[in-house]
């Protein structure tokens, strides 16, 4: 069965510090992977996605993620956190049939000044 | 012009009532979805429709019935509301399934509170 695991339900960083949000997946087929961000009382916004090709994927707002097949990981990073990055982040995997997203449980990112 | 719009944004209702949430997309997409986000913020697929045809119906109580009058609309009707139905419901759409499902857009969500 396919699944997504986000390690750490809550990550706190200082403004200007590196952001690292961890995501591991389980899939018997080549995965399509996503990171979404949810700001309070808002919908989900796509940060970036990996389908095929280059394993380092750049997204919006300075975020990037690297697909590592050997580690079954797709960790999200940003070199320097900004206060506006404080939000809920979800890693997701497209199911094998290509008909729905399977989400991790989310990681809350807090940024302090 | 909002790509995927849901109405209402907030819905407070009493147990036992019947309510509907509407979703419309103006992207010309063929596939639409309903996801449920529970109180712990966990997101899970409820239904997927492709060209007005139901393609996913996860383990959801029969009290939940999706209706797709056309490709641009996917409404969610809930009968006999229970306290446990309180959640945020997200509508989404994508150009299609498979690789096209990677281009999914989400609505702003409908926060349903059952009292």
PDB file of C-alpha atoms in Angstrom:
ATOM      1  CA  UNK A   1       0.000   0.000   0.000  1.00  0.00           C
ATOM      2  CA  UNK A   2       1.143   3.522  -0.690  1.00  0.00           C
ATOM      3  CA  UNK A   3       1.737   5.879   2.203  1.00  0.00           C
ATOM      4  CA  UNK A   4       3.400   9.138   3.186  1.00  0.00           C
ATOM      5  CA  UNK A   5       5.119   9.803   6.490  1.00  0.00           C
ATOM      6  CA  UNK A   6       6.093  13.264   7.642  1.00  0.00           C
ATOM      7  CA  UNK A   7       8.615  13.182  10.454  1.00  0.00           C
ATOM      8  CA  UNK A   8       7.966  15.848  13.038  1.00  0.00           C
ATOM      9  CA  UNK A   9       4.500  17.271  13.460  1.00  0.00           C
ATOM     10  CA  UNK A  10       5.965  20.599  14.533  1.00  0.00           C
ATOM     11  CA  UNK A  11       9.187  22.319  13.456  1.00  0.00           C
ATOM     12  CA  UNK A  12      10.361  25.613  14.921  1.00  0.00           C
ATOM     13  CA  UNK A  13      13.092  27.756  13.382  1.00  0.00           C
ATOM     14  CA  UNK A  14      14.415  31.268  13.766  1.00  0.00           C
ATOM     15  CA  UNK A  15      14.028  33.803  11.019  1.00  0.00           C
ATOM     16  CA  UNK A  16      16.948  33.403   8.619  1.00  0.00           C
ATOM     17  CA  UNK A  17      17.630  29.798   9.618  1.00  0.00           C
ATOM     18  CA  UNK A  18      17.469  26.753   7.376  1.00  0.00           C
ATOM     19  CA  UNK A  19      14.098  25.092   7.032  1.00  0.00           C
ATOM     20  CA  UNK A  20      14.056  21.296   6.695  1.00  0.00           C
ATOM     21  CA  UNK A  21      10.776  19.406   6.612  1.00  0.00           C
ATOM     22  CA  UNK A  22      11.039  15.649   6.245  1.00  0.00           C
ATOM     23  CA  UNK A  23       8.901  13.370   4.118  1.00  0.00           C
ATOM     24  CA  UNK A  24       9.256   9.672   3.400  1.00  0.00           C
ATOM     25  CA  UNK A  25       7.032   7.675   1.136  1.00  0.00           C
ATOM     26  CA  UNK A  26       6.165   4.103   0.353  1.00  0.00           C
ATOM     27  CA  UNK A  27       5.188   3.148  -3.183  1.00  0.00           C
ATOM     28  CA  UNK A  28       5.572   0.097  -5.366  1.00  0.00           C
ATOM     29  CA  UNK A  29       5.498   2.243  -8.513  1.00  0.00           C
ATOM     30  CA  UNK A  30       7.569   5.303  -9.433  1.00  0.00           C
ATOM     31  CA  UNK A  31       6.066   8.054  -7.307  1.00  0.00           C
ATOM     32  CA  UNK A  32       4.693  11.449  -8.169  1.00  0.00           C
ATOM     33  CA  UNK A  33       5.388  13.582  -5.096  1.00  0.00           C
ATOM     34  CA  UNK A  34       4.152  16.970  -3.948  1.00  0.00           C
ATOM     35  CA  UNK A  35       4.542  19.559  -1.239  1.00  0.00           C
ATOM     36  CA  UNK A  36       1.570  21.758  -0.410  1.00  0.00           C
ATOM     37  CA  UNK A  37       1.341  24.690   1.990  1.00  0.00           C
ATOM     38  CA  UNK A  38      -1.749  25.717   3.914  1.00  0.00           C
ATOM     39  CA  UNK A  39      -1.926  29.121   5.561  1.00  0.00           C
ATOM     40  CA  UNK A  40      -4.459  29.584   8.373  1.00  0.00           C
ATOM     41  CA  UNK A  41      -8.040  29.364   7.173  1.00  0.00           C
ATOM     42  CA  UNK A  42      -6.963  28.996   3.576  1.00  0.00           C
ATOM     43  CA  UNK A  43      -6.845  26.294   0.960  1.00  0.00           C
ATOM     44  CA  UNK A  44      -3.886  24.248  -0.213  1.00  0.00           C
ATOM     45  CA  UNK A  45      -1.281  25.836  -2.431  1.00  0.00           C
ATOM     46  CA  UNK A  46       1.160  23.768  -4.431  1.00  0.00           C
ATOM     47  CA  UNK A  47       4.781  24.538  -3.527  1.00  0.00           C
ATOM     48  CA  UNK A  48       6.448  22.072  -5.865  1.00  0.00           C
ATOM     49  CA  UNK A  49       6.159  18.640  -7.363  1.00  0.00           C
ATOM     50  CA  UNK A  50       8.310  15.812  -8.637  1.00  0.00           C
ATOM     51  CA  UNK A  51       7.112  13.693 -11.524  1.00  0.00           C
ATOM     52  CA  UNK A  52      10.106  12.520 -13.549  1.00  0.00           C
ATOM     53  CA  UNK A  53      13.479  13.881 -14.537  1.00  0.00           C
ATOM     54  CA  UNK A  54      15.627  16.122 -12.374  1.00  0.00           C
ATOM     55  CA  UNK A  55      15.553  14.977  -8.767  1.00  0.00           C
ATOM     56  CA  UNK A  56      16.110  18.451  -7.315  1.00  0.00           C
ATOM     57  CA  UNK A  57      12.900  20.363  -7.733  1.00  0.00           C
ATOM     58  CA  UNK A  58      12.567  24.087  -7.212  1.00  0.00           C
ATOM     59  CA  UNK A  59       9.290  25.592  -6.165  1.00  0.00           C
ATOM     60  CA  UNK A  60       7.741  28.874  -5.202  1.00  0.00           C
ATOM     61  CA  UNK A  61       8.862  31.148  -2.360  1.00  0.00           C
ATOM     62  CA  UNK A  62      12.430  29.801  -2.408  1.00  0.00           C
ATOM     63  CA  UNK A  63      11.551  26.232  -1.452  1.00  0.00           C
ATOM     64  CA  UNK A  64      13.107  23.178  -3.019  1.00  0.00           C
ATOM     65  CA  UNK A  65      12.942  19.443  -2.505  1.00  0.00           C
ATOM     66  CA  UNK A  66      15.115  16.534  -3.515  1.00  0.00           C
ATOM     67  CA  UNK A  67      13.756  13.171  -4.561  1.00  0.00           C
ATOM     68  CA  UNK A  68      15.970  10.372  -3.266  1.00  0.00           C
ATOM     69  CA  UNK A  69      14.785   6.998  -4.456  1.00  0.00           C
ATOM     70  CA  UNK A  70      17.307   5.040  -2.398  1.00  0.00           C
ATOM     71  CA  UNK A  71      16.057   6.706   0.774  1.00  0.00           C
ATOM     72  CA  UNK A  72      12.407   6.915  -0.341  1.00  0.00           C
ATOM     73  CA  UNK A  73      12.498  10.537   0.727  1.00  0.00           C
ATOM     74  CA  UNK A  74      11.345  13.892  -0.566  1.00  0.00           C
ATOM     75  CA  UNK A  75      12.489  16.435   2.021  1.00  0.00           C
ATOM     76  CA  UNK A  76      11.579  20.103   1.676  1.00  0.00           C
ATOM     77  CA  UNK A  77      14.170  22.802   2.324  1.00  0.00           C
ATOM     78  CA  UNK A  78      14.532  26.548   2.275  1.00  0.00           C
ATOM     79  CA  UNK A  79      17.902  28.193   2.984  1.00  0.00           C
ATOM     80  CA  UNK A  80      16.544  31.104   4.991  1.00  0.00           C
ATOM     81  CA  UNK A  81      13.212  31.139   6.798  1.00  0.00           C
ATOM     82  CA  UNK A  82      10.949  34.133   6.699  1.00  0.00           C
ATOM     83  CA  UNK A  83       8.167  34.954   9.125  1.00  0.00           C
ATOM     84  CA  UNK A  84       5.673  34.559   6.308  1.00  0.00           C
ATOM     85  CA  UNK A  85       6.681  30.892   5.922  1.00  0.00           C
ATOM     86  CA  UNK A  86       4.840  29.990   9.117  1.00  0.00           C
ATOM     87  CA  UNK A  87       2.118  27.587   7.965  1.00  0.00           C
ATOM     88  CA  UNK A  88       1.117  23.940   7.715  1.00  0.00           C
ATOM     89  CA  UNK A  89       3.032  21.885   5.164  1.00  0.00           C
ATOM     90  CA  UNK A  90       1.799  18.688   3.592  1.00  0.00           C
ATOM     91  CA  UNK A  91       3.722  16.103   1.628  1.00  0.00           C
ATOM     92  CA  UNK A  92       1.596  14.082  -0.791  1.00  0.00           C
ATOM     93  CA  UNK A  93       1.857  11.169  -3.196  1.00  0.00           C
ATOM     94  CA  UNK A  94      -0.339  10.523  -6.209  1.00  0.00           C
ATOM     95  CA  UNK A  95      -2.013   7.157  -5.786  1.00  0.00           C
ATOM     96  CA  UNK A  96      -1.145   4.336  -8.156  1.00  0.00           C
ATOM     97  CA  UNK A  97      -4.312   4.772 -10.221  1.00  0.00           C
ATOM     98  CA  UNK A  98      -3.590   8.475 -10.615  1.00  0.00           C
ATOM     99  CA  UNK A  99      -6.984   9.375  -9.212  1.00  0.00           C
ATOM    100  CA  UNK A 100      -6.270  10.987  -5.837  1.00  0.00           C
ATOM    101  CA  UNK A 101      -3.566  12.366  -3.570  1.00  0.00           C
ATOM    102  CA  UNK A 102      -2.408  10.543  -0.453  1.00  0.00           C
ATOM    103  CA  UNK A 103      -1.340  13.057   2.165  1.00  0.00           C
ATOM    104  CA  UNK A 104       1.022  12.912   5.081  1.00  0.00           C
ATOM    105  CA  UNK A 105      -0.218  14.163   8.441  1.00  0.00           C
ATOM    106  CA  UNK A 106       1.323  17.565   7.999  1.00  0.00           C
ATOM    107  CA  UNK A 107       4.061  19.562   9.684  1.00  0.00           C
ATOM    108  CA  UNK A 108       3.431  22.887  11.357  1.00  0.00           C
ATOM    109  CA  UNK A 109       6.287  25.305  10.737  1.00  0.00           C
ATOM    110  CA  UNK A 110       6.756  28.091  13.262  1.00  0.00           C
ATOM    111  CA  UNK A 111       9.191  30.937  12.592  1.00  0.00           C
ATOM    112  CA  UNK A 112      10.381  33.175  15.400  1.00  0.00           C
ATOM    113  CA  UNK A 113      12.125  36.529  15.134  1.00  0.00           C
TER     114      UNK A 113
ATOM    115  CA  UNK B   1     -11.539  35.079 -10.914  1.00  0.00           C
ATOM    116  CA  UNK B   2     -11.302  32.138  -8.515  1.00  0.00           C
ATOM    117  CA  UNK B   3     -10.280  28.867 -10.197  1.00  0.00           C
ATOM    118  CA  UNK B   4     -12.020  26.529  -7.743  1.00  0.00           C
ATOM    119  CA  UNK B   5     -14.715  28.105  -5.619  1.00  0.00           C
ATOM    120  CA  UNK B   6     -16.696  26.565  -2.811  1.00  0.00           C
ATOM    121  CA  UNK B   7     -19.800  27.820  -1.082  1.00  0.00           C
ATOM    122  CA  UNK B   8     -20.369  28.372   1.702  1.00  0.00           C
ATOM    123  CA  UNK B   9     -17.025  29.034   3.346  1.00  0.00           C
ATOM    124  CA  UNK B  10     -18.463  28.453   6.816  1.00  0.00           C
ATOM    125  CA  UNK B  11     -21.428  26.310   7.736  1.00  0.00           C
ATOM    126  CA  UNK B  12     -22.783  25.827  11.246  1.00  0.00           C
ATOM    127  CA  UNK B  13     -25.708  23.491  11.617  1.00  0.00           C
ATOM    128  CA  UNK B  14     -27.461  21.233  14.085  1.00  0.00           C
ATOM    129  CA  UNK B  15     -27.182  17.472  14.320  1.00  0.00           C
ATOM    130  CA  UNK B  16     -29.684  15.677  12.157  1.00  0.00           C
ATOM    131  CA  UNK B  17     -29.907  18.396   9.524  1.00  0.00           C
ATOM    132  CA  UNK B  18     -29.222  17.929   5.810  1.00  0.00           C
ATOM    133  CA  UNK B  19     -26.804  20.315   4.119  1.00  0.00           C
ATOM    134  CA  UNK B  20     -25.034  20.814   0.801  1.00  0.00           C
ATOM    135  CA  UNK B  21     -21.684  22.262  -0.145  1.00  0.00           C
ATOM    136  CA  UNK B  22     -21.224  23.503  -3.683  1.00  0.00           C
ATOM    137  CA  UNK B  23     -18.064  23.505  -5.775  1.00  0.00           C
ATOM    138  CA  UNK B  24     -17.425  25.069  -9.147  1.00  0.00           C
ATOM    139  CA  UNK B  25     -14.270  25.195 -11.246  1.00  0.00           C
ATOM    140  CA  UNK B  26     -13.679  27.471 -14.218  1.00  0.00           C
ATOM    141  CA  UNK B  27     -10.487  25.780 -15.421  1.00  0.00           C
ATOM    142  CA  UNK B  28     -12.106  23.439 -17.919  1.00  0.00           C
ATOM    143  CA  UNK B  29     -10.865  20.448 -15.946  1.00  0.00           C
ATOM    144  CA  UNK B  30     -12.327  16.975 -16.384  1.00  0.00           C
ATOM    145  CA  UNK B  31     -11.681  15.651 -12.867  1.00  0.00           C
ATOM    146  CA  UNK B  32     -12.994  16.908  -9.541  1.00  0.00           C
ATOM    147  CA  UNK B  33     -12.481  15.752  -5.974  1.00  0.00           C
ATOM    148  CA  UNK B  34     -13.717  16.110  -2.433  1.00  0.00           C
ATOM    149  CA  UNK B  35     -11.203  15.837   0.394  1.00  0.00           C
ATOM    150  CA  UNK B  36     -11.936  15.940   4.117  1.00  0.00           C
ATOM    151  CA  UNK B  37      -9.561  17.570   6.627  1.00  0.00           C
ATOM    152  CA  UNK B  38     -10.276  16.462  10.171  1.00  0.00           C
ATOM    153  CA  UNK B  39      -9.623  18.281  13.425  1.00  0.00           C
ATOM    154  CA  UNK B  40      -6.022  17.009  13.431  1.00  0.00           C
ATOM    155  CA  UNK B  41      -5.573  18.511   9.958  1.00  0.00           C
ATOM    156  CA  UNK B  42      -5.312  15.094   8.310  1.00  0.00           C
ATOM    157  CA  UNK B  43      -6.458  15.214   4.677  1.00  0.00           C
ATOM    158  CA  UNK B  44      -8.147  12.265   3.036  1.00  0.00           C
ATOM    159  CA  UNK B  45      -9.842  11.727  -0.300  1.00  0.00           C
ATOM    160  CA  UNK B  46     -13.580  11.144  -0.181  1.00  0.00           C
ATOM    161  CA  UNK B  47     -14.670  11.128  -3.813  1.00  0.00           C
ATOM    162  CA  UNK B  48     -13.188  11.585  -7.264  1.00  0.00           C
ATOM    163  CA  UNK B  49     -15.211  12.292 -10.387  1.00  0.00           C
ATOM    164  CA  UNK B  50     -13.924  12.145 -13.938  1.00  0.00           C
ATOM    165  CA  UNK B  51     -16.146  13.530 -16.669  1.00  0.00           C
ATOM    166  CA  UNK B  52     -19.105  13.433 -14.280  1.00  0.00           C
ATOM    167  CA  UNK B  53     -18.478   9.785 -13.509  1.00  0.00           C
ATOM    168  CA  UNK B  54     -17.609   8.581 -10.013  1.00  0.00           C
ATOM    169  CA  UNK B  55     -14.164   6.944 -10.013  1.00  0.00           C
ATOM    170  CA  UNK B  56     -13.308   6.908  -6.317  1.00  0.00           C
ATOM    171  CA  UNK B  57     -15.635   6.433  -3.411  1.00  0.00           C
ATOM    172  CA  UNK B  58     -13.585   5.915  -0.291  1.00  0.00           C
ATOM    173  CA  UNK B  59     -15.020   4.458   2.866  1.00  0.00           C
ATOM    174  CA  UNK B  60     -17.461   7.258   3.454  1.00  0.00           C
ATOM    175  CA  UNK B  61     -20.865   6.876   5.140  1.00  0.00           C
ATOM    176  CA  UNK B  62     -23.826   6.641   2.783  1.00  0.00           C
ATOM    177  CA  UNK B  63     -25.052   9.895   4.287  1.00  0.00           C
ATOM    178  CA  UNK B  64     -22.542  11.623   2.021  1.00  0.00           C
ATOM    179  CA  UNK B  65     -23.638  11.847  -1.585  1.00  0.00           C
ATOM    180  CA  UNK B  66     -21.710  13.692  -4.277  1.00  0.00           C
ATOM    181  CA  UNK B  67     -23.517  15.013  -7.333  1.00  0.00           C
ATOM    182  CA  UNK B  68     -21.883  16.232 -10.524  1.00  0.00           C
ATOM    183  CA  UNK B  69     -24.457  17.972 -12.733  1.00  0.00           C
ATOM    184  CA  UNK B  70     -21.747  18.872 -15.239  1.00  0.00           C
ATOM    185  CA  UNK B  71     -17.944  18.785 -15.491  1.00  0.00           C
ATOM    186  CA  UNK B  72     -17.595  22.177 -13.859  1.00  0.00           C
ATOM    187  CA  UNK B  73     -19.566  21.374 -10.728  1.00  0.00           C
ATOM    188  CA  UNK B  74     -19.284  18.830  -7.943  1.00  0.00           C
ATOM    189  CA  UNK B  75     -21.603  19.267  -5.012  1.00  0.00           C
ATOM    190  CA  UNK B  76     -21.550  17.383  -1.727  1.00  0.00           C
ATOM    191  CA  UNK B  77     -24.794  16.623   0.035  1.00  0.00           C
ATOM    192  CA  UNK B  78     -24.749  15.360   3.598  1.00  0.00           C
ATOM    193  CA  UNK B  79     -27.803  13.829   5.250  1.00  0.00           C
ATOM    194  CA  UNK B  80     -28.484  13.479   8.971  1.00  0.00           C
ATOM    195  CA  UNK B  81     -25.405  15.385  10.052  1.00  0.00           C
ATOM    196  CA  UNK B  82     -23.460  14.057  13.031  1.00  0.00           C
ATOM    197  CA  UNK B  83     -20.993  15.731  15.362  1.00  0.00           C
ATOM    198  CA  UNK B  84     -18.175  13.716  13.782  1.00  0.00           C
ATOM    199  CA  UNK B  85     -18.857  15.296  10.403  1.00  0.00           C
ATOM    200  CA  UNK B  86     -17.379  18.542  11.674  1.00  0.00           C
ATOM    201  CA  UNK B  87     -14.341  19.160   9.480  1.00  0.00           C
ATOM    202  CA  UNK B  88     -13.032  21.260   6.636  1.00  0.00           C
ATOM    203  CA  UNK B  89     -14.095  19.959   3.243  1.00  0.00           C
ATOM    204  CA  UNK B  90     -11.927  20.812   0.240  1.00  0.00           C
ATOM    205  CA  UNK B  91     -12.932  20.625  -3.356  1.00  0.00           C
ATOM    206  CA  UNK B  92     -10.227  20.249  -5.987  1.00  0.00           C
ATOM    207  CA  UNK B  93      -9.952  19.803  -9.723  1.00  0.00           C
ATOM    208  CA  UNK B  94      -7.358  18.617 -12.223  1.00  0.00           C
ATOM    209  CA  UNK B  95      -7.200  18.350 -16.018  1.00  0.00           C
ATOM    210  CA  UNK B  96      -7.636  14.599 -15.743  1.00  0.00           C
ATOM    211  CA  UNK B  97      -6.332  11.527 -14.012  1.00  0.00           C
ATOM    212  CA  UNK B  98      -2.909   9.909 -14.168  1.00  0.00           C
ATOM    213  CA  UNK B  99      -0.231  12.404 -15.050  1.00  0.00           C
ATOM    214  CA  UNK B 100      -2.852  15.120 -15.481  1.00  0.00           C
ATOM    215  CA  UNK B 101      -3.775  14.700 -11.823  1.00  0.00           C
ATOM    216  CA  UNK B 102      -0.465  16.339 -10.945  1.00  0.00           C
ATOM    217  CA  UNK B 103      -1.985  19.681 -11.899  1.00  0.00           C
ATOM    218  CA  UNK B 104      -4.564  19.810  -9.117  1.00  0.00           C
ATOM    219  CA  UNK B 105      -6.023  23.060  -7.815  1.00  0.00           C
ATOM    220  CA  UNK B 106      -7.776  23.301  -4.462  1.00  0.00           C
ATOM    221  CA  UNK B 107     -10.631  25.460  -3.311  1.00  0.00           C
ATOM    222  CA  UNK B 108     -10.508  27.516  -0.119  1.00  0.00           C
ATOM    223  CA  UNK B 109     -12.397  24.931   1.897  1.00  0.00           C
ATOM    224  CA  UNK B 110     -15.723  24.825   3.694  1.00  0.00           C
ATOM    225  CA  UNK B 111     -15.548  24.652   7.480  1.00  0.00           C
ATOM    226  CA  UNK B 112     -18.520  22.596   8.629  1.00  0.00           C
ATOM    227  CA  UNK B 113     -19.401  22.699  12.313  1.00  0.00           C
ATOM    228  CA  UNK B 114     -22.140  20.424  13.596  1.00  0.00           C
ATOM    229  CA  UNK B 115     -23.568  21.390  16.985  1.00  0.00           C
TER     230      UNK B 115
END
